[in-house]
Coordinates of C-alpha atoms (C1' of nucleotides) in Angstrom, one line a residue:
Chain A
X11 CA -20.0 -22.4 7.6
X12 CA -18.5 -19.0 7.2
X13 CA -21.1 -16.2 7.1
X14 CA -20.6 -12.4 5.6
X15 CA -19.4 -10.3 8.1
X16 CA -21.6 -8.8 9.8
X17 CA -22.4 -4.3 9.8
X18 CA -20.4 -3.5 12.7
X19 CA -17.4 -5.9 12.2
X20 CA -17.8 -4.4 8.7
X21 CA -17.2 -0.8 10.5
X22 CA -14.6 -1.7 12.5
X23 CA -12.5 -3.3 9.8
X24 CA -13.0 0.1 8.1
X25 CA -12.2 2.3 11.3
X26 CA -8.7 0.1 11.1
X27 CA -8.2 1.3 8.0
X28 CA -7.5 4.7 9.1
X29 CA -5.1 3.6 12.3
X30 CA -4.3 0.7 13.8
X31 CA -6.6 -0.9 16.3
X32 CA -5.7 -3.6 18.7
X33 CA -7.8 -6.7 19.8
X34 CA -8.9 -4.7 22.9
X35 CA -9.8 -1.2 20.8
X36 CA -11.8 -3.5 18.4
X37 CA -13.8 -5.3 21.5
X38 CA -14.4 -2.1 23.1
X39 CA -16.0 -1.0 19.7
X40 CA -18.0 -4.4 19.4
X41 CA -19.2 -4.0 22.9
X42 CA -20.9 -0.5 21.9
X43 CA -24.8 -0.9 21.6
X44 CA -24.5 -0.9 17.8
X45 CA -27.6 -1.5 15.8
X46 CA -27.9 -2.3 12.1
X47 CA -30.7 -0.4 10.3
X48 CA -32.2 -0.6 6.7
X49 CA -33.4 2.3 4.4
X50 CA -35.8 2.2 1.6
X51 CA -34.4 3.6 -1.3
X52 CA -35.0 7.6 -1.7
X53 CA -35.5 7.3 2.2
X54 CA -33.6 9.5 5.2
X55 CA -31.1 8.1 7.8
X56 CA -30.5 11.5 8.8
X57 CA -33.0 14.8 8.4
X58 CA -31.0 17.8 8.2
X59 CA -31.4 20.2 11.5
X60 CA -32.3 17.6 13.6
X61 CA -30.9 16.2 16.8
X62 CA -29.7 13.0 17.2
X63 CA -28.3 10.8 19.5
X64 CA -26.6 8.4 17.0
X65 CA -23.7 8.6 13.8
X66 CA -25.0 6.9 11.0
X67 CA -22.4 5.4 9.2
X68 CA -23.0 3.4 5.6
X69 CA -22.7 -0.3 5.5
X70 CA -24.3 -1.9 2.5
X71 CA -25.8 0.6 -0.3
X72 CA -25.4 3.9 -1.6
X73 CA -26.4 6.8 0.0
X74 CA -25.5 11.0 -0.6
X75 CA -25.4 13.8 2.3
X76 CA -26.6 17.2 0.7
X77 CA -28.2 20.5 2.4
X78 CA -30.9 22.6 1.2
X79 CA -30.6 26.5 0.7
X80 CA -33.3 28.6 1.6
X81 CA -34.5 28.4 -2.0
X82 CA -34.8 25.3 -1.8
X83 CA -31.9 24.1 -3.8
X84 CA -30.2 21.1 -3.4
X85 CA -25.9 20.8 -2.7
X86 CA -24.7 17.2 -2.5
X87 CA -21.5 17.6 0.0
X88 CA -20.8 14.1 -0.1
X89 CA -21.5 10.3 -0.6
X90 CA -21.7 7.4 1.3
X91 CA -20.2 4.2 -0.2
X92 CA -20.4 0.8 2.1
X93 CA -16.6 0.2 3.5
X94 CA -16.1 4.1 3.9
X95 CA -16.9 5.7 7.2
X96 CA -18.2 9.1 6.0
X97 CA -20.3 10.3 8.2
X98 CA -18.0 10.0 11.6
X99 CA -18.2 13.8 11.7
X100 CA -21.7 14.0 13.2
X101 CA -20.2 12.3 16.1
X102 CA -19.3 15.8 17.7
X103 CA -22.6 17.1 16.7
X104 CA -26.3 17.1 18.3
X105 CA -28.0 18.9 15.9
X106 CA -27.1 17.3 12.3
X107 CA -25.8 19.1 9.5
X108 CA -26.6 17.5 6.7
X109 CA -29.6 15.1 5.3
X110 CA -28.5 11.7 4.4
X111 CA -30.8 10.0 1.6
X112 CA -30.5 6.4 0.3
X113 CA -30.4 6.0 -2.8
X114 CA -30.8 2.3 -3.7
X115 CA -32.3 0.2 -0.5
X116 CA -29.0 1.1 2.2
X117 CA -28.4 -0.2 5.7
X118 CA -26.5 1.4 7.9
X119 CA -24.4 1.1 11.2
X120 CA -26.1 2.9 13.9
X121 CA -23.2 4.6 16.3
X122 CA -24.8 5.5 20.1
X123 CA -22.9 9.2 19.7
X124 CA -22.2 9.9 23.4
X125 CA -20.8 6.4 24.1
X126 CA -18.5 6.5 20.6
X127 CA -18.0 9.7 21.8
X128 CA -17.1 9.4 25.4
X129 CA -14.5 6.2 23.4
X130 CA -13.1 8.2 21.4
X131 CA -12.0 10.7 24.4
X132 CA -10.5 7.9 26.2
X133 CA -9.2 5.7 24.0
X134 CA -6.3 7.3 22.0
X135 CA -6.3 4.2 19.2
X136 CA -9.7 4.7 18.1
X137 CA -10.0 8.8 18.4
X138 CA -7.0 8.9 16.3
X139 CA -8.7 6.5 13.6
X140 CA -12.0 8.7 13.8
X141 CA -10.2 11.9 13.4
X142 CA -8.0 10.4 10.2
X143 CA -11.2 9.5 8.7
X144 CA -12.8 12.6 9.4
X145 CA -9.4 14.5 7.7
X146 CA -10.1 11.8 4.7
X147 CA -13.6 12.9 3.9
X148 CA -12.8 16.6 4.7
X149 CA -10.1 16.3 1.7
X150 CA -12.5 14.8 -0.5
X151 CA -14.8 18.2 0.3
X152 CA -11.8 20.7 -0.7
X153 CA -11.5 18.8 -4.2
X154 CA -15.0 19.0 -4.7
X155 CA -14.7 23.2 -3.5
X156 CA -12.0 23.2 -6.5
X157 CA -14.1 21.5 -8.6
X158 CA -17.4 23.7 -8.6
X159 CA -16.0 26.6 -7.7
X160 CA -13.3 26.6 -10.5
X161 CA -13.7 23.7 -13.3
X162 CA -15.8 24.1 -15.9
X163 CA -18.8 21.5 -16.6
X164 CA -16.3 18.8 -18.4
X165 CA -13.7 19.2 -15.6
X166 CA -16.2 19.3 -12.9
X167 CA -18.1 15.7 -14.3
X168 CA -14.5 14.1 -15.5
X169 CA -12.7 14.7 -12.0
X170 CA -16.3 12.9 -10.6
X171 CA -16.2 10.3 -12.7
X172 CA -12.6 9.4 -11.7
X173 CA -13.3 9.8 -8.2
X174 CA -16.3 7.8 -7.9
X175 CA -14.2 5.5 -9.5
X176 CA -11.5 4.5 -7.7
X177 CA -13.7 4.8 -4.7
X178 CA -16.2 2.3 -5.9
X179 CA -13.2 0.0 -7.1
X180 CA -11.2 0.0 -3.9
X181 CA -14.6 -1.4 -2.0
X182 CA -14.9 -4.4 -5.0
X183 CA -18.0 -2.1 -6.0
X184 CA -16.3 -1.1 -9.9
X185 CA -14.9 -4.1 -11.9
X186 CA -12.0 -2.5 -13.6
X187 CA -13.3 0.3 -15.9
X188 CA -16.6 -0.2 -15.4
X189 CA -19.2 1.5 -12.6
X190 CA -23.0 1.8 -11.9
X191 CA -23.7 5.2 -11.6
X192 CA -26.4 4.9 -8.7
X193 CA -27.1 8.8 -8.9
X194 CA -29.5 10.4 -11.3
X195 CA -28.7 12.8 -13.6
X196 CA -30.7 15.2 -11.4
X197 CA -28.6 14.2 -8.2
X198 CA -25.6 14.5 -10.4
X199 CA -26.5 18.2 -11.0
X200 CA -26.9 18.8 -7.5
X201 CA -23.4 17.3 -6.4
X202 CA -21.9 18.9 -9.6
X203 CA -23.8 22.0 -8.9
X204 CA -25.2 22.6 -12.2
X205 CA -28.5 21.5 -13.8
X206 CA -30.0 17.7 -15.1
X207 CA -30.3 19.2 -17.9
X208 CA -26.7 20.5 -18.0
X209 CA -25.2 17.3 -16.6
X210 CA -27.3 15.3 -19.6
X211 CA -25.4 17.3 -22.1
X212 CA -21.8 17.2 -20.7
X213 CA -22.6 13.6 -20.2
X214 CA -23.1 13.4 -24.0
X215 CA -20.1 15.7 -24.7
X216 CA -17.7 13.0 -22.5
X217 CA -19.2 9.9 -24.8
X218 CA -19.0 12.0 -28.0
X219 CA -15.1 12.1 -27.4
X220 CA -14.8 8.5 -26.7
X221 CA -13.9 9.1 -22.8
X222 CA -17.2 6.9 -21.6
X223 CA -19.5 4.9 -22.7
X224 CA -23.1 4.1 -21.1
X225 CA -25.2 1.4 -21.0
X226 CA -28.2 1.6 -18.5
X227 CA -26.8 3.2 -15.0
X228 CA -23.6 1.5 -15.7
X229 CA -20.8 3.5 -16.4
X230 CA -17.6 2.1 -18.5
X231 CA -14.6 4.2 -18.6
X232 CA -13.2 4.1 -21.9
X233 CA -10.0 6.2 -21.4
X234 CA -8.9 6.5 -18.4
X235 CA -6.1 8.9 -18.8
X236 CA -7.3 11.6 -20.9
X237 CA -10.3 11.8 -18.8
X238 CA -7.8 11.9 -15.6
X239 CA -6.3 14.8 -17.5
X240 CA -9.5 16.6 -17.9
X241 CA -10.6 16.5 -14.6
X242 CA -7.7 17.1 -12.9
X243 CA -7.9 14.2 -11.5
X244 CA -5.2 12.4 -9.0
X245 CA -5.7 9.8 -6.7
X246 CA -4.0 11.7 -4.2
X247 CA -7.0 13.0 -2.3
X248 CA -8.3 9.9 -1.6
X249 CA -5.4 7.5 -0.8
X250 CA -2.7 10.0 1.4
X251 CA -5.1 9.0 4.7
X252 CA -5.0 4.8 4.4
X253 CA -2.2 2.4 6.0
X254 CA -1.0 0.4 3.5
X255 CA -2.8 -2.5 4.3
X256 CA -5.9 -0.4 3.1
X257 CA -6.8 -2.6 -0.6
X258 CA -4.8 -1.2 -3.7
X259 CA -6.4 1.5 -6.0
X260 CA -6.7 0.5 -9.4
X261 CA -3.8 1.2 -12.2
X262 CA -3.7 5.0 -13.0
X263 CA -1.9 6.0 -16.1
X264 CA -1.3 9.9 -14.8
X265 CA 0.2 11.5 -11.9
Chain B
X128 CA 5.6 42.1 34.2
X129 CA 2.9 40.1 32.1
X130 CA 3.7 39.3 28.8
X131 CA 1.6 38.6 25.8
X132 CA 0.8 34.8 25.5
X133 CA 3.3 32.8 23.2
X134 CA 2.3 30.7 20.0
X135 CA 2.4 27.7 22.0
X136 CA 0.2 28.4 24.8
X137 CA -1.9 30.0 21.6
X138 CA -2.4 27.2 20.1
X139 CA -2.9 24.7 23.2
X140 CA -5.6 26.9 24.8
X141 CA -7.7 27.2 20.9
X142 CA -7.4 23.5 20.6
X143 CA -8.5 23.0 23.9
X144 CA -11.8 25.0 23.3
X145 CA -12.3 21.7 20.8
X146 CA -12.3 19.2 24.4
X147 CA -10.8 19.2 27.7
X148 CA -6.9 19.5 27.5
X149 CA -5.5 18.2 31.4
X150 CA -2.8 20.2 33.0
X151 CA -0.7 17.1 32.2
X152 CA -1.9 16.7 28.5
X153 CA -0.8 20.5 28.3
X154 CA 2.5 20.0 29.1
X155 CA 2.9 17.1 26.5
X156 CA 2.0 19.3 23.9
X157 CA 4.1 21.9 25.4
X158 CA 7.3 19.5 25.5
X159 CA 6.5 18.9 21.5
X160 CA 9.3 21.3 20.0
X161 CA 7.0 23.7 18.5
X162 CA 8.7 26.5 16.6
X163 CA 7.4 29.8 15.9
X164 CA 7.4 31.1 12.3
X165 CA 7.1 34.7 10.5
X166 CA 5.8 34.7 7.5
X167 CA 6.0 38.4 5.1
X168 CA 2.8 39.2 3.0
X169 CA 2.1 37.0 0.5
X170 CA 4.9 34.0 0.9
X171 CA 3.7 30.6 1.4
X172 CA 3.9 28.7 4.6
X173 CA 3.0 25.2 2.6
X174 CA 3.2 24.6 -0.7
X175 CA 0.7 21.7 -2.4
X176 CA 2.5 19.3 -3.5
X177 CA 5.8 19.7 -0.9
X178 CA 6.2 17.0 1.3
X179 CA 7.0 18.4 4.5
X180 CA 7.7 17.5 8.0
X181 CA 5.4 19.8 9.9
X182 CA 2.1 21.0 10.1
X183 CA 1.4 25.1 10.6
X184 CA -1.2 26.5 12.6
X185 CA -1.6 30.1 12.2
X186 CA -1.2 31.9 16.0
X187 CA -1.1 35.6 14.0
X188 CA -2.2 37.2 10.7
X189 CA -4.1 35.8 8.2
X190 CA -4.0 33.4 5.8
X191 CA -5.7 31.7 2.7
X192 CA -5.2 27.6 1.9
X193 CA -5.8 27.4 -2.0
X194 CA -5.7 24.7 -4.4
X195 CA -4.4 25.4 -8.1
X196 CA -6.1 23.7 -10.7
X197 CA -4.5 22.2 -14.1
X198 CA -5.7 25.2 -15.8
X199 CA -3.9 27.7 -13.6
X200 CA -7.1 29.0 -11.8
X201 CA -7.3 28.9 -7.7
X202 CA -9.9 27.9 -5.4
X203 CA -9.6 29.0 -1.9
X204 CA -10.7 26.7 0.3
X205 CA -10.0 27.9 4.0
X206 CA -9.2 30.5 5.6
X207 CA -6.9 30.8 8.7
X208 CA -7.3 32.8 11.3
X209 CA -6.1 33.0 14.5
X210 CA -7.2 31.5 17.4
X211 CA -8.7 28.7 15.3
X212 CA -6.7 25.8 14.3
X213 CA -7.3 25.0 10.8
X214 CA -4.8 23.2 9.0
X215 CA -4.7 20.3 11.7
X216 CA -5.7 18.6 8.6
X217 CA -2.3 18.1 7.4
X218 CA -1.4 16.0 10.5
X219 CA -1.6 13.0 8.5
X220 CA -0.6 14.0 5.4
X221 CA 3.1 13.5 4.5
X222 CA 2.4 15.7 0.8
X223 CA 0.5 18.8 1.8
X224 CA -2.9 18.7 -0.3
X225 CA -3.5 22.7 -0.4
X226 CA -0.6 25.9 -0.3
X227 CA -1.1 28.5 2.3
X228 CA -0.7 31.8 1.8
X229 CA -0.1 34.7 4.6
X230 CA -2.0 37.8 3.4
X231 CA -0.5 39.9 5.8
X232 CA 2.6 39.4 7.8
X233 CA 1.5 36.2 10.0
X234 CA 3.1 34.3 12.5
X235 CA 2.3 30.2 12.4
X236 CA 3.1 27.4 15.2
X237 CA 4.7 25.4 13.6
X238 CA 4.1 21.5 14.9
X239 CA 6.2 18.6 14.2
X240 CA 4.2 16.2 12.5
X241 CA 5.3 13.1 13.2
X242 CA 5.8 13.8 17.3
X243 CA 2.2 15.4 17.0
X244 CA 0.7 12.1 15.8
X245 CA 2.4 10.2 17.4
X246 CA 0.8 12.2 20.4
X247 CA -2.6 12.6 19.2
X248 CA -2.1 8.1 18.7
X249 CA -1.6 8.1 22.7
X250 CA -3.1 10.7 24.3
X251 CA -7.1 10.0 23.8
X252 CA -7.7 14.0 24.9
X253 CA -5.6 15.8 22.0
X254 CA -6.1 13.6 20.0
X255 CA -10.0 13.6 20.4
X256 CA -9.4 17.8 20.2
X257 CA -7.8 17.4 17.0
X258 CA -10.6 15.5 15.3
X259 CA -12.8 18.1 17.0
X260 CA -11.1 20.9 15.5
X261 CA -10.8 18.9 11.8
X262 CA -14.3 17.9 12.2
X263 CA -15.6 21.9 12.7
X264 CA -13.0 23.2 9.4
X265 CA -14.7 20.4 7.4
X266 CA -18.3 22.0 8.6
X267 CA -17.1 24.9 7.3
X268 CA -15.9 23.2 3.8
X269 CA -19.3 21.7 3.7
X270 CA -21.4 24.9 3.9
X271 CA -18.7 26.8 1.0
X272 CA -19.7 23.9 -1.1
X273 CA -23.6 25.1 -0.8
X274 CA -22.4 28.6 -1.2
X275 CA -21.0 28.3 -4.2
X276 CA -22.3 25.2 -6.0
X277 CA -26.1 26.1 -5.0
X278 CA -26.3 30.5 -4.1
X279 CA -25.7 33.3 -6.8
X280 CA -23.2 35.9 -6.3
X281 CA -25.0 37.7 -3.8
X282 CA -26.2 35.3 -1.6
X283 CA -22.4 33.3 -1.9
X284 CA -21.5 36.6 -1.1
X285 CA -23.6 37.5 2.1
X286 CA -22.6 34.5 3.4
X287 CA -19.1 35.0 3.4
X288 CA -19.4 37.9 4.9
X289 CA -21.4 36.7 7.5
X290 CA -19.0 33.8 8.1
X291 CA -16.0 35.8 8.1
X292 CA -17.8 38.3 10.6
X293 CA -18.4 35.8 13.0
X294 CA -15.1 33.9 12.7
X295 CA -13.7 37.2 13.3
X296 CA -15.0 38.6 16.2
X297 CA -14.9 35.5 18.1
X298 CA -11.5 36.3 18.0
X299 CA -12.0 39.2 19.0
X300 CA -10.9 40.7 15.3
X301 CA -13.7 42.4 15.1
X302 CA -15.7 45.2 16.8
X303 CA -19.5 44.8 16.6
X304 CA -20.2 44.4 13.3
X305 CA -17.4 46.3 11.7
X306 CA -14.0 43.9 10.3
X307 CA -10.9 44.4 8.2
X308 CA -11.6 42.6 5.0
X309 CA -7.9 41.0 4.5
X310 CA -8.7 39.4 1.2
X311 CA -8.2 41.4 -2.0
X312 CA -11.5 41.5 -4.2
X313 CA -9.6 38.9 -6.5
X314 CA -8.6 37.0 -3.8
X315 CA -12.3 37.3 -2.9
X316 CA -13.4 35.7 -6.3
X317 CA -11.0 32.6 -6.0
X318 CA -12.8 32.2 -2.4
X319 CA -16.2 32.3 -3.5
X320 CA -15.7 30.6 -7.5
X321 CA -16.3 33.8 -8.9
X322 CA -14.1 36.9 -10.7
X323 CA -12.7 39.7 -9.1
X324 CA -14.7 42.1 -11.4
X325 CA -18.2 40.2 -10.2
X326 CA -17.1 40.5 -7.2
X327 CA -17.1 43.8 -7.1
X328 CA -20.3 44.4 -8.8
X329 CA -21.8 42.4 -5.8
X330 CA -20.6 43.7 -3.5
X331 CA -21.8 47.6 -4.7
X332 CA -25.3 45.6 -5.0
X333 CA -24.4 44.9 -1.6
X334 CA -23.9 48.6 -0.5
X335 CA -26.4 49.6 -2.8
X336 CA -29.2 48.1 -1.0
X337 CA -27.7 49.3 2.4
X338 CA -26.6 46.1 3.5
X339 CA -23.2 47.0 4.4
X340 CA -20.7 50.2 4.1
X341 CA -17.4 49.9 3.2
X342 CA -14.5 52.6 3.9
X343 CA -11.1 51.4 3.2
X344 CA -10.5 47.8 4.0
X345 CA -13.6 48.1 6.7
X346 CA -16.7 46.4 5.9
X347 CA -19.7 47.3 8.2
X348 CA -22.4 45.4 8.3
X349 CA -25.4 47.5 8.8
X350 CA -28.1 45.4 8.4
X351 CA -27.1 42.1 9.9
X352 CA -30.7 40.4 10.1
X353 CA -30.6 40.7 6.2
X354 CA -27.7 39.9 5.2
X355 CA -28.1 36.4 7.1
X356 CA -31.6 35.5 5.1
X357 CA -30.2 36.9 1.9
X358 CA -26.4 34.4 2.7
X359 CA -29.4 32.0 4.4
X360 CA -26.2 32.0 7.2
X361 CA -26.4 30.4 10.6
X362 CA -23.7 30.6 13.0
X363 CA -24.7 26.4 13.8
X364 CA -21.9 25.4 11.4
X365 CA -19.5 27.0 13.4
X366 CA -20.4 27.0 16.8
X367 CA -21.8 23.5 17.6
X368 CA -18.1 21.8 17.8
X369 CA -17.2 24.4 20.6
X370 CA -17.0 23.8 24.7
X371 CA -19.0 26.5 26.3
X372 CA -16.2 27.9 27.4
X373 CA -15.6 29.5 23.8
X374 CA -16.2 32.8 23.3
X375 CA -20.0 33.6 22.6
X376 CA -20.6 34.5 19.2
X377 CA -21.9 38.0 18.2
X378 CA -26.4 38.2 18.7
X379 CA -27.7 36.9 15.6
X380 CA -31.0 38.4 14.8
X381 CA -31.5 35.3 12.5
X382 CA -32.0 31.7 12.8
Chain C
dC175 C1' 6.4 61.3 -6.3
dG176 C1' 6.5 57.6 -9.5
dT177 C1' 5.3 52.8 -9.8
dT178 C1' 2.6 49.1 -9.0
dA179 C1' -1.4 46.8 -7.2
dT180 C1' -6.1 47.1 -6.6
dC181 C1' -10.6 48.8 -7.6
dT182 C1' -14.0 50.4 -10.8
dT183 C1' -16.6 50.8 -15.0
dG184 C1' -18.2 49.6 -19.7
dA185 C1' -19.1 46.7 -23.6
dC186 C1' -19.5 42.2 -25.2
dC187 C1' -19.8 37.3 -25.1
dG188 C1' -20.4 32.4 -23.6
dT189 C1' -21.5 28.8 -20.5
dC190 C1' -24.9 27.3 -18.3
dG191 C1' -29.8 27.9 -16.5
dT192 C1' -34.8 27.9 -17.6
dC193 C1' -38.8 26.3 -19.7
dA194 C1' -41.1 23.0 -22.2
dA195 C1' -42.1 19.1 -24.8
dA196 C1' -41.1 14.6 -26.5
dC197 C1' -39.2 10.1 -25.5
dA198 C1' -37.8 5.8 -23.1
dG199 C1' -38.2 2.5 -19.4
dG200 C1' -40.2 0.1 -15.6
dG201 C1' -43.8 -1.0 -12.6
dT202 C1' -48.8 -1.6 -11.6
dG203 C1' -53.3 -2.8 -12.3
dG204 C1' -57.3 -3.7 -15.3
Chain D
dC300 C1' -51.2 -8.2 -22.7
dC301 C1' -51.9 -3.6 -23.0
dA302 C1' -53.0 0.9 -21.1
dC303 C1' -51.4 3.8 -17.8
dC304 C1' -48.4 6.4 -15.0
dC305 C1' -44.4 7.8 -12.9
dT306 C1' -39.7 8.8 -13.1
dG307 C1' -35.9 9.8 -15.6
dT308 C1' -33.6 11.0 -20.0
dT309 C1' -33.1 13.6 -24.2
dT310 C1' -33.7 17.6 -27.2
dG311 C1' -34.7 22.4 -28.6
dA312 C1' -35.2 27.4 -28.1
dC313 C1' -34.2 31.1 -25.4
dG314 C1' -32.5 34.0 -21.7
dA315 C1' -29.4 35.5 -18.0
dC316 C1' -25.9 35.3 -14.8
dG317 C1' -21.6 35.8 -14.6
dG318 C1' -17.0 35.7 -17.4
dT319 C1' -13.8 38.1 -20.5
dC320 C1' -11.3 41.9 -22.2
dA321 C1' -9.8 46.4 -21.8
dA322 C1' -9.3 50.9 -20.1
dG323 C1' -9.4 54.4 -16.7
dA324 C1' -9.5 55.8 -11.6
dT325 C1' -7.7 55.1 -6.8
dA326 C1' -5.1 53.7 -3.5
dA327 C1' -1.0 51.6 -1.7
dC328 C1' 3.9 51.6 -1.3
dG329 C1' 8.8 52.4 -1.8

DNA sequence: CGTTATCTTGACCGTCGTCAAACAGGGTGG
DNA sequence: CCACCCTGTTTGACGACGGTCAAGATAACG
């Protein structure tokens, strides 16, 4: 009887994604203490500031990575979706930089850093795969830059919307137009950087125009094209970094 | 007679301040047929969008990498400065995802890509250094997403100038806590997701309040301590990917 | 020097933030 | 089963931070 596979083969098969890994890179990974650990929902994996002698890395759930400013505000600089590795940058880290909440109950794949570490200096397969996954989630940061910095409130939530997409549907986590929207329209505002109240009201401005429609947390995407074209969207971002063996993105009608 | 260092050796030493580089490992990347470009004020070195061959690491000047949205407006999202190796990035990118701008006459190492990889695929050291180095440009990403998604203008704004005064005189660009600003007060905006006329209003607040002095290009920094909690900087997002060996950053009356 | 880019300033406007209250949904316990 | 509460959503009125537009002052550059 064939049973799911289990966190770390999960994180493995992901790691591949990025570069090629032999048999023997794979068993070196597998032979790594790795533990499996589950999160409440609104729970910390990772507290912002402090040190740690493990990479937490997303294997089943939902989870975002945000800082706090000294007023106490609120950025989300990225999320963690189960068959992505985000996260792999703490490895050269002993202090964390970010906070990593749950959102829905999560678990994760718990990395000993100095040993992935001290692998990924001496084996050239799997440091290459880190650092391509690592250059995937730093591109995903620089869209988001161009996004706040320089989109206005449509824009900023369209270009989102697309990207949660196609990252949700690539994992099997989106069935064709259609999405649960796991954030809330508070955590929304802080990713977007703009208010609840704002994101509530652009929200409404994207399903007046026919681009969305909700129902519950879920998400349907109504035209996919036009709302591509508001946001600015491509696909480019988020698919330069996979071999092609990575599993296709869905149909997009622009660029 | 000694002669300045060349590009090459540049470049090998700064990523080597990422993880140990070997005598022999040196050499490889020294075999790679690294070219040395010029680039005038104000060309391009990479264009978004171009596919290209290469991948530039800047070994003299200064440069901006910018993204262009659909509505014509930019978004900085790095700077390059030498003696740091941003851009590594684009190692496995075959279609350049940001355009890089010289803002004064630079000079750029200019790596073959494909040779490069292929390297950083083999060797476990570079190709460990390299996630290093793409793992510290993405901190930096990560903390210009709280700047200007979370801060207002003058806090954004501290903490750029904080940043860059750091960055700077690690590089020995900078004498105490007096720097060229490079960046023209619109280029300044498209950094920070502002305009160039609130830029300027910010930073007179800024001089106003006797937080810094400006005479020409100059910026001084007079009151460093403050200008940290006002930009809530701390150097950790830019110094915890470094050997010791690195430089020691400036004394931070903060944090 | 003349020409152009950059900086500076003012007046005005709009997107988005703030504050506050009402509303909906989901879970818990009496 | 309903009262209750908690969290999240929705809506309105109002205000402000920063954008826009435009003109004049400085500085950079050939």
């Amino acid at each position: 009887m064939m049973s799911a596979p289990d966190p770390v083969t999960l994180f493995i098969g992901r790691l591949a994604s990025f570069g090629p890994l032999s048999v023997r890179d794979r068993k070196m990974l597998e032979d790594l203490p790795i533990k499996s650990r589950s999160i409440d929902a609104g729970d910390l994996v990772v507290r912002d500031g402090d040190a740690t002698d493990d990479c937490a890395v997303i294997t089943g759930g939902f989870a975002i990575g945000y800082k706090t400013t000294s007023m106490g505000n609120r950025q989300i600089v990225g999320l963690s979706i189960p068959g992505e590795t985000s996260g792999l940058h703490s490895l050269f880290l002993t202090v964390a930089d970010v906070s990593v909440q749950a959102l829905v109950r999560s678990t994760f794949a718990i990395l000993p850093r100095a040993a992935f570490r001290c692998l990924s200096m001496t084996n050239a397969a799997i440091g290459h795969a880190t650092a391509v996954s690592i250059s995937a989630e730093s591109a995903i940061a620089r869209a988001w830059l161009v996004n706040i910095g320089r989109k206005d409130a449509r824009a900023n939530m369209a270009h989102f919307l697309c990207e949660l997409m196609v990252r949700l549907e690539r994992q099997g986590l989106a069935d064709r137009s259609r999405f649960e929207l796991l954030l809330t329209q508070d955590q929304m505002g802080d990713a977007l950087g703009m208010t609840a109240v704002h994101i509530n009201r652009t929200l409404q401005g994207l399903r007046a125009a026919g681009l969305i429609e909700k129902d519950g947390r879920f998400i349907d995407i109504k035209r996919w094209g036009d709302l591509c074209d508001i946001g600015g969207f491509t696909h480019r971002h988020l698919s330069s970094f996979h071999e092609a063996e990575f599993p296709i993105p869905m149909v997009t009608s622009t660029t």
